[in-house]
XYZ file of N, CA and C in Angstrom:
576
model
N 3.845 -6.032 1.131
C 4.260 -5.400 -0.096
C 5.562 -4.645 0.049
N 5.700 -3.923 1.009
C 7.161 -2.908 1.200
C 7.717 -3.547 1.655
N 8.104 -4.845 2.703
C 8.942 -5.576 2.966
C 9.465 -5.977 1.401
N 9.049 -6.730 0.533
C 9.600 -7.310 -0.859
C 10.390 -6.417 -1.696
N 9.783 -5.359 -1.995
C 10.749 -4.213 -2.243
C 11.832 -3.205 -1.515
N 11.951 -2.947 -0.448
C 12.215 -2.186 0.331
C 13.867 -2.063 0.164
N 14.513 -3.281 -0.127
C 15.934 -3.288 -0.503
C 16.337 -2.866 -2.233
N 15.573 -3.684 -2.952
C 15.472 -3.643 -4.163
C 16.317 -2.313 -4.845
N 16.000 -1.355 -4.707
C 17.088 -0.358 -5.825
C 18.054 -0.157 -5.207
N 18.150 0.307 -3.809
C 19.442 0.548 -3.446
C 20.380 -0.306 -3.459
N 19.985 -2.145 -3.697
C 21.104 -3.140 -4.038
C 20.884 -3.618 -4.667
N 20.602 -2.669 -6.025
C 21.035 -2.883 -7.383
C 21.836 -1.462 -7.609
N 21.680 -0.848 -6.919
C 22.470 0.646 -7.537
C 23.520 0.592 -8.452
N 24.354 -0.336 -7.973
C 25.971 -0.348 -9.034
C 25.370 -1.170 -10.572
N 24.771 -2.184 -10.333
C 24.573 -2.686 -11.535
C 23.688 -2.100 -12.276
N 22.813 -1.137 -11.554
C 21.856 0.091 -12.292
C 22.499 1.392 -12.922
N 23.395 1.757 -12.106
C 24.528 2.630 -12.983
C 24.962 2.038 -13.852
N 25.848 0.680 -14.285
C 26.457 0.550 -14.885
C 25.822 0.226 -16.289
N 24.529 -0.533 -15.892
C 23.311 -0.555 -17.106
C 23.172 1.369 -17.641
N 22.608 2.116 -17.240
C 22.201 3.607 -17.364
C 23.115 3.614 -18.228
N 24.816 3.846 -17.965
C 25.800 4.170 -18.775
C 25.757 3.244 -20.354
N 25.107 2.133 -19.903
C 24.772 1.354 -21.392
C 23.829 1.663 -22.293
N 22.788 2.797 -21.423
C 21.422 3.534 -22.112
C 20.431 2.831 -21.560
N 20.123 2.129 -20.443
C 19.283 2.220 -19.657
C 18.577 3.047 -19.855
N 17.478 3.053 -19.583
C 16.397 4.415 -19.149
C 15.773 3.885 -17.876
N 15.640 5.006 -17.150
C 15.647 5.012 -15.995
C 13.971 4.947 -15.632
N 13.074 5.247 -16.379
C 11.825 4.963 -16.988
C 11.511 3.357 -16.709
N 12.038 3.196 -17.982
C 11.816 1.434 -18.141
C 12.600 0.568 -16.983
N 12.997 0.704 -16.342
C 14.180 0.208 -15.386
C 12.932 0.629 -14.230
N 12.211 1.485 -13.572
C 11.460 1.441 -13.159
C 10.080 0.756 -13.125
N 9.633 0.935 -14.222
C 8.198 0.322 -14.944
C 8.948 -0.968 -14.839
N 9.644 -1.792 -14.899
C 10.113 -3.352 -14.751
C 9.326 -3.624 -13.410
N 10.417 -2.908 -12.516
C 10.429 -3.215 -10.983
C 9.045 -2.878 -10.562
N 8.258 -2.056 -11.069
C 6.983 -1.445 -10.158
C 6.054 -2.805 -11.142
N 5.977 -3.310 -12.359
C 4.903 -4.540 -12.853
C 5.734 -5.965 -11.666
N 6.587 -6.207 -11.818
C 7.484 -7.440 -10.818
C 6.799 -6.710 -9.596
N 6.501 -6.349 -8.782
C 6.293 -6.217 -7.380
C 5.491 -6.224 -7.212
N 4.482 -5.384 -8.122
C 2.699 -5.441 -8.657
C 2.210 -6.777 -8.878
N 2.928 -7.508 -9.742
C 2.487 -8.678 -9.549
C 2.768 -9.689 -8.927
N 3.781 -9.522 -7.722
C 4.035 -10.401 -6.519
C 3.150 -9.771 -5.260
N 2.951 -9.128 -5.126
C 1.979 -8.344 -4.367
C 0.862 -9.051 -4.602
N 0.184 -9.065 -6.001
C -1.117 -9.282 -5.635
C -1.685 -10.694 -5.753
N -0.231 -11.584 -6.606
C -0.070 -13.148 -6.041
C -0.088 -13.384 -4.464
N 0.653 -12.464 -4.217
C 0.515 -13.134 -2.385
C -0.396 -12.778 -1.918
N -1.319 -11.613 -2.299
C -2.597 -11.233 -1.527
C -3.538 -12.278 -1.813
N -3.985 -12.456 -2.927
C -4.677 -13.517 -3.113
C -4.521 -14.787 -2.780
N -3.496 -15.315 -2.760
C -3.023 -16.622 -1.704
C -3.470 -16.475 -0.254
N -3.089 -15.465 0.229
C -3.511 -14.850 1.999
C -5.107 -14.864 1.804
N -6.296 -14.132 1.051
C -7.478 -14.206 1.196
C -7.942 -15.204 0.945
N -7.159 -16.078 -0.119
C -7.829 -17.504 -0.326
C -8.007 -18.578 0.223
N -6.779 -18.985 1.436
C -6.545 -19.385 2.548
C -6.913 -19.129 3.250
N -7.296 -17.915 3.747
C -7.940 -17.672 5.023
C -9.510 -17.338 4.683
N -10.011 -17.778 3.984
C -11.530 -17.904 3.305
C -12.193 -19.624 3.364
N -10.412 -20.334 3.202
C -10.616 -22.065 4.095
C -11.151 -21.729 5.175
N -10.875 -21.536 6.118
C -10.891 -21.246 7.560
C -11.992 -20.197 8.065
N -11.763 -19.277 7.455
C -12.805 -18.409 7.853
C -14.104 -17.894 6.933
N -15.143 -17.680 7.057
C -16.452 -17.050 6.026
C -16.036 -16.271 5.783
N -16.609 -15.452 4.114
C -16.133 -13.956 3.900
C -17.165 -13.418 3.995
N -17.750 -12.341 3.739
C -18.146 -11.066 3.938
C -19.694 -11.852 3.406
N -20.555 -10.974 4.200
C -22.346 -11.268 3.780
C -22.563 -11.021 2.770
N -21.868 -9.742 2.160
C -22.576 -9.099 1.006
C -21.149 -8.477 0.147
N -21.427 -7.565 -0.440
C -20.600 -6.642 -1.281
C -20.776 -5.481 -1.312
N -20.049 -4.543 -2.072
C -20.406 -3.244 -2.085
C -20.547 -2.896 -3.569
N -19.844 -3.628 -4.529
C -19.803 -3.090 -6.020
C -19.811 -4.583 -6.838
N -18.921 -5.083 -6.680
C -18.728 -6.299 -7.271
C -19.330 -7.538 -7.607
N -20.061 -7.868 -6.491
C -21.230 -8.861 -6.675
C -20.646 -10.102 -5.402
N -19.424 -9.680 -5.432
C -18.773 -10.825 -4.407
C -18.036 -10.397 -3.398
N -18.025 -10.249 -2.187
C -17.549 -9.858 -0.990
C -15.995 -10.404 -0.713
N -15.470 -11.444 -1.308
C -14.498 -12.327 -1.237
C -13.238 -11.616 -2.163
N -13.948 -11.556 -3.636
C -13.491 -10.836 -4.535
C -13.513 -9.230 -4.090
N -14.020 -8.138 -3.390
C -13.550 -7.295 -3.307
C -12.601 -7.229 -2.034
N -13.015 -7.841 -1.162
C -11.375 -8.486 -0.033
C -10.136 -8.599 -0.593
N -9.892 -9.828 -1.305
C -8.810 -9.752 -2.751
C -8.474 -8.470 -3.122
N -9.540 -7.266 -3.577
C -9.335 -5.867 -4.393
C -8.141 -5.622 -3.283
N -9.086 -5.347 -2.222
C -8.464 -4.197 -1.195
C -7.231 -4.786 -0.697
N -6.945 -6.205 -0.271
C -5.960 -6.647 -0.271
C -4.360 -6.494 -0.861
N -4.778 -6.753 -2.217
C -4.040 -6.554 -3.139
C -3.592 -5.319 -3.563
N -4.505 -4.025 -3.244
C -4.404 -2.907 -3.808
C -3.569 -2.476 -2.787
N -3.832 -2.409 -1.563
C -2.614 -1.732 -0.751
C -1.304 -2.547 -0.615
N -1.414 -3.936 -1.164
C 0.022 -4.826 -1.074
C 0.704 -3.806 -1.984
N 0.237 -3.395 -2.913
C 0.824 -3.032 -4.676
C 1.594 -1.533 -4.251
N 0.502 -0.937 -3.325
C 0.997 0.612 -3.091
C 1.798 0.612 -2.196
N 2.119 -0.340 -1.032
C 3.032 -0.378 -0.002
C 4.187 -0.908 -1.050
N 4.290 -2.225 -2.051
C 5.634 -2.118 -2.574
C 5.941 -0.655 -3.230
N 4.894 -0.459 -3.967
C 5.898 1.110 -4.591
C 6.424 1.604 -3.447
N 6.045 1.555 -2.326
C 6.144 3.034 -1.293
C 7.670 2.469 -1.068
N 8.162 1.172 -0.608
C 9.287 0.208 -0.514
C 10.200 0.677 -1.460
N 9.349 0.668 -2.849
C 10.685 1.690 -3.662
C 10.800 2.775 -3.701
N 9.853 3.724 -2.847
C 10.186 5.023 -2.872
C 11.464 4.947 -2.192
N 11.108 4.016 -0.905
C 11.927 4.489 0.494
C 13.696 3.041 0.462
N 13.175 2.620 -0.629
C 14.997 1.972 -1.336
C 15.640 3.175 -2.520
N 15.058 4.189 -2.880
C 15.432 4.819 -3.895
C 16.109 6.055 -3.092
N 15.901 6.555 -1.726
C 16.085 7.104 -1.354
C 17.129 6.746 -0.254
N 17.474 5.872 -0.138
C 18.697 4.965 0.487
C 20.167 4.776 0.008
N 21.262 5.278 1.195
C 22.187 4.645 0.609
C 22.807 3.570 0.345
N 22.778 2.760 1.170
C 22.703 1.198 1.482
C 22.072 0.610 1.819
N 22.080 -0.755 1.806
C 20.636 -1.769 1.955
C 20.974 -1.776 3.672
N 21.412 -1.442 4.468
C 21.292 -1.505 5.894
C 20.880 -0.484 6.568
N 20.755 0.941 5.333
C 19.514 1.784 5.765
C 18.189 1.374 5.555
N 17.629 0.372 5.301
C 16.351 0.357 4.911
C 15.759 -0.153 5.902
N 16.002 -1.013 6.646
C 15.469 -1.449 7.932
C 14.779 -0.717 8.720
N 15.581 0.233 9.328
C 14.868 1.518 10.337
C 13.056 2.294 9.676
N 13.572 2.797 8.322
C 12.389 2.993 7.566
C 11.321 2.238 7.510
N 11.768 0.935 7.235
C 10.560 -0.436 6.950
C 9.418 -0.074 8.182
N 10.720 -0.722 9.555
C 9.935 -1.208 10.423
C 8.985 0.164 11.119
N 9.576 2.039 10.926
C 8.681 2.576 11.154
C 7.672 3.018 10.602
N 7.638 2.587 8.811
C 6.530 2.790 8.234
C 5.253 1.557 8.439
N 5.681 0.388 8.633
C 5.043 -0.531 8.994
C 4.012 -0.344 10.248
N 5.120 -0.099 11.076
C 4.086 0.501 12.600
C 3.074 1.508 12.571
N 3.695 2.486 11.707
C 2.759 3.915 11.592
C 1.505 3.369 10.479
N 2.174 2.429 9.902
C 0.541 1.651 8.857
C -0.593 1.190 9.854
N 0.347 0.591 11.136
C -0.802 0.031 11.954
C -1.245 0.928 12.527
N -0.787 1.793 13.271
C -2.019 3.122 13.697
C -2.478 3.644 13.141
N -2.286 3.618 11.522
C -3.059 4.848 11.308
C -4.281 4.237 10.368
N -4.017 3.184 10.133
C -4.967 2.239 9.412
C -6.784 2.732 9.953
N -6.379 2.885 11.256
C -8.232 3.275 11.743
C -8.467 2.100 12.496
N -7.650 0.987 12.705
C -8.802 -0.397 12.791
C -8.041 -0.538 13.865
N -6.704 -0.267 14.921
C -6.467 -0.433 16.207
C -7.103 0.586 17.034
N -6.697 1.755 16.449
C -7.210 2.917 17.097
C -7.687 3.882 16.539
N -9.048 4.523 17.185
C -10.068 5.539 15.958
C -8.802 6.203 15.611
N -8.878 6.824 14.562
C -7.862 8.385 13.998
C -8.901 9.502 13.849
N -10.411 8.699 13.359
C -11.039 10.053 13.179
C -11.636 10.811 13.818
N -11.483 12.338 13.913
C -11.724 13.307 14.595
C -10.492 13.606 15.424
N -9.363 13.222 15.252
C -8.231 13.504 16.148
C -6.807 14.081 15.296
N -7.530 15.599 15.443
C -6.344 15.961 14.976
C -4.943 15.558 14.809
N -4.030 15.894 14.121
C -2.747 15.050 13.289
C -2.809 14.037 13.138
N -3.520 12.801 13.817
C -3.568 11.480 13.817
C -4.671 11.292 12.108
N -5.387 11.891 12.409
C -6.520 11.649 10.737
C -5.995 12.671 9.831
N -5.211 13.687 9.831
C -4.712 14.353 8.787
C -3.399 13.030 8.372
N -2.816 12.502 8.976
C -1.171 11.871 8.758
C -2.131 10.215 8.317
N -2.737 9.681 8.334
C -3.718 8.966 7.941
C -3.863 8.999 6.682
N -4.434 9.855 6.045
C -4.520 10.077 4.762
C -3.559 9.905 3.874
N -2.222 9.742 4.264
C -1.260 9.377 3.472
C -0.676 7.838 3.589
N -1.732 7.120 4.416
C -0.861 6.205 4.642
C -1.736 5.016 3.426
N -1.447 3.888 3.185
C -2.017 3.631 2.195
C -3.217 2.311 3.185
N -2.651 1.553 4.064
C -2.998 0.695 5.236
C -4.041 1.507 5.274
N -4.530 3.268 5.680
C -5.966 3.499 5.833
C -6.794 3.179 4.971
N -6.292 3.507 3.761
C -7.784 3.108 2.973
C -7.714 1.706 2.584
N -6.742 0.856 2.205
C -6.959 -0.285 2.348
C -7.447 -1.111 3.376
N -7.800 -0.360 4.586
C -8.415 -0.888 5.633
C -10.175 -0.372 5.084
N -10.837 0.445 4.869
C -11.394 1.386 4.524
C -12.249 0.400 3.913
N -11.608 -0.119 2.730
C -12.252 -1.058 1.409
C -12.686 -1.895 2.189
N -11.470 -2.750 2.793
C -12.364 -3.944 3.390
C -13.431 -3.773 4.678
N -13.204 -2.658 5.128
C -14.543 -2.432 6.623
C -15.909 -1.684 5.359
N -15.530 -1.208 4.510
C -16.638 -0.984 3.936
C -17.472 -1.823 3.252
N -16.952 -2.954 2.547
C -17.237 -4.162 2.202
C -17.841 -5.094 3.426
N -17.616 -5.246 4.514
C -17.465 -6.108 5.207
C -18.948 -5.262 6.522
N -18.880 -3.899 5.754
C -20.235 -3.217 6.890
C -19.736 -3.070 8.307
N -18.429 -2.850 8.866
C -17.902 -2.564 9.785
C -18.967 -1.831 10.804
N -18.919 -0.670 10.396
C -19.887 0.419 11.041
C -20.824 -0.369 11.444
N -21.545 -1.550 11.016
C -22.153 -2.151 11.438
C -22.518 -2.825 13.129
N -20.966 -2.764 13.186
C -20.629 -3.525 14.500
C -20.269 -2.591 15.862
N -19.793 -1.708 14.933
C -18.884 -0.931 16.089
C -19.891 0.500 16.434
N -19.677 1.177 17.815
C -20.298 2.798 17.806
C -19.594 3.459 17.213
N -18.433 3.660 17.755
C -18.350 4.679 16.744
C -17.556 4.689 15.029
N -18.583 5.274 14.124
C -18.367 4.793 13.186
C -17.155 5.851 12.478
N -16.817 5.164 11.505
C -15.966 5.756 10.701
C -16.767 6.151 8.802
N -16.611 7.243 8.488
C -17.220 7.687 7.251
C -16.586 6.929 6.023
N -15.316 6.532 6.440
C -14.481 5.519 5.096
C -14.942 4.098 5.153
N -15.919 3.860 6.178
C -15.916 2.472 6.003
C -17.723 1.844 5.634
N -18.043 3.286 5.465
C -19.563 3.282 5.340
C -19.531 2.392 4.148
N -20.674 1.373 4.283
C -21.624 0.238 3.228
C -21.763 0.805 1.837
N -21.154 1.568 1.293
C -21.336 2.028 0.226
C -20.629 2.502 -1.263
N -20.852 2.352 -2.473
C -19.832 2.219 -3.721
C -19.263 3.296 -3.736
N -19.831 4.766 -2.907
C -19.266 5.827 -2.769
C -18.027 5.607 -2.366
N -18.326 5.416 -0.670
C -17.263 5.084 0.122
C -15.648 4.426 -0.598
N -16.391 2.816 -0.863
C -15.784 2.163 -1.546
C -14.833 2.499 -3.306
N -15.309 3.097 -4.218
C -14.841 3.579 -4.756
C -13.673 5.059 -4.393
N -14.065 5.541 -3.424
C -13.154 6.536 -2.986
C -12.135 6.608 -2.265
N -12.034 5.477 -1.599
C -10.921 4.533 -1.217
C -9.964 3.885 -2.344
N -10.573 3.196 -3.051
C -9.890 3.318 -4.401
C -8.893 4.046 -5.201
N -9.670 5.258 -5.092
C -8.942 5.734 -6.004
C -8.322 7.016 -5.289
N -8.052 6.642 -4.115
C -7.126 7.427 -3.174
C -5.594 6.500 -3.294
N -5.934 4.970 -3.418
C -4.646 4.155 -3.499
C -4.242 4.003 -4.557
N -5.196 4.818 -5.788
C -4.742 4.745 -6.992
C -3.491 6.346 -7.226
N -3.996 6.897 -6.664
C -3.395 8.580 -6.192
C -1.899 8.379 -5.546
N -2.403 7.785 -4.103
C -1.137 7.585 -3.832
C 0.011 6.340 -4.325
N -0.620 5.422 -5.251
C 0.652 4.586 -5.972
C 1.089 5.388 -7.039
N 0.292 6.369 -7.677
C 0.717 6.957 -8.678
C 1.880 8.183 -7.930
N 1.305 8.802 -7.086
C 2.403 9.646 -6.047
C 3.996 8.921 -5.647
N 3.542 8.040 -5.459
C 5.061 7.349 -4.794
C 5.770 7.132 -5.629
N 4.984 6.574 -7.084
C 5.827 5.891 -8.400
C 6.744 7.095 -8.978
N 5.651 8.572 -9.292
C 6.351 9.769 -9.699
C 7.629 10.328 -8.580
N 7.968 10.061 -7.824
C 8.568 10.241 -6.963
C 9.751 9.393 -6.670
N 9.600 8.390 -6.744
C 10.921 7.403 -7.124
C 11.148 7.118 -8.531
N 10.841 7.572 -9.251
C 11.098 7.906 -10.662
C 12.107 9.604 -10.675
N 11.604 10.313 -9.998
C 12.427 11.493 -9.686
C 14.054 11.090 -9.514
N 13.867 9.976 -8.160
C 15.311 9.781 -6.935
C 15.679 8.845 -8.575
N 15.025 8.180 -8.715
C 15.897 7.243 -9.538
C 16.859 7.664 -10.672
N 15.793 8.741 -11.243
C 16.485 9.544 -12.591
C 18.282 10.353 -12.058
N 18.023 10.706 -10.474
C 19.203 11.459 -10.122
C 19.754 10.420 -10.057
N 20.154 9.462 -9.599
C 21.167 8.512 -9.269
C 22.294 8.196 -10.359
């Protein structure tokens, strides 16, 4: 998801000024780019779970939905959607498209640790507080909760517990933080 966006405003900047000065709103000029990424995001997620559902079984059961496959897809898709916003937070805040690289590749990495699923985070101070912001945790979260993770492993994790609790609260943590990132590059954007 933040790879696809990640260049996106900062190389449009000139032709985004020069629109603004035409009465652009900086609003709608946003809301474009965040539905376009939203819905390339969750085209490609669903292509990725659907394909790899050829090949591999999905999930025994479910947690809310009725279909284990279909909430894979959710969680999939839901953190593709919040990593592109985050892509436009972190292009809105750029001066050139050859700053964006450095950002990408260390938000990417820090998605993979802090996700929970290479290495525990929980109970380890700064590592599970800096977690919580990342969006890779709870989209990891959905699918180990769906999928009964805890099941497999000792030590368990409380986000990934078998349950609509769980599962819904993961949710609407990635609903929090896409709404966080969006208000926020809506800020950088309005200054530009």
């Amino acid at each position: 998801g933040m790879a696809s966006s990640v260049r996106e405003l900062v190389g449009e900047r000139p032709i985004y000024r020069h629109e603004r000065s035409a009465g652009l709103s900086p609003d709608a000029y946003l809301a474009a780019k965040l539905v376009i990424f939203s819905a390339v995001a969750v085209v490609q997620s669903v292509l990725l779970v659907c394909f790899v559902r050829l090949i591999r079984p999905g999930p025994d059961g479910a947690v809310l939905l009725g279909s284990g496959t279909l909430e894979i897809i959710l969680a999939v898709s839901a953190t593709a959607v919040v990593s592109a916003v985050l892509g436009l937070l972190v292009s809105s805040a750029m001066s050139t498209v050859e700053q964006t690289t450095p950002p990408l590749v260390v938000v990417v990495m820090a998605q993979l640790v802090l996700c929970g699923g290479l290495i525990p985070v929980t109970g380890r101070v700064v590592l599970e507080q800096l977690s919580w912001l990342a969006p890779a945790r709870w989209g990891y979260a959905l699918g180990a909760s769906t999928v009964d993770l805890n099941r497999f492993l000792r030590d368990e994790d409380v986000l990934w517990t078998h349950s609509a609790v769980a599962w819904i609260g993961s949710i609407v943590v990635l609903t929090v933080l896409t709404i966080t990132f969006a208000l926020v590059t809506l800020r950088l954007v309005r200054r530009r």
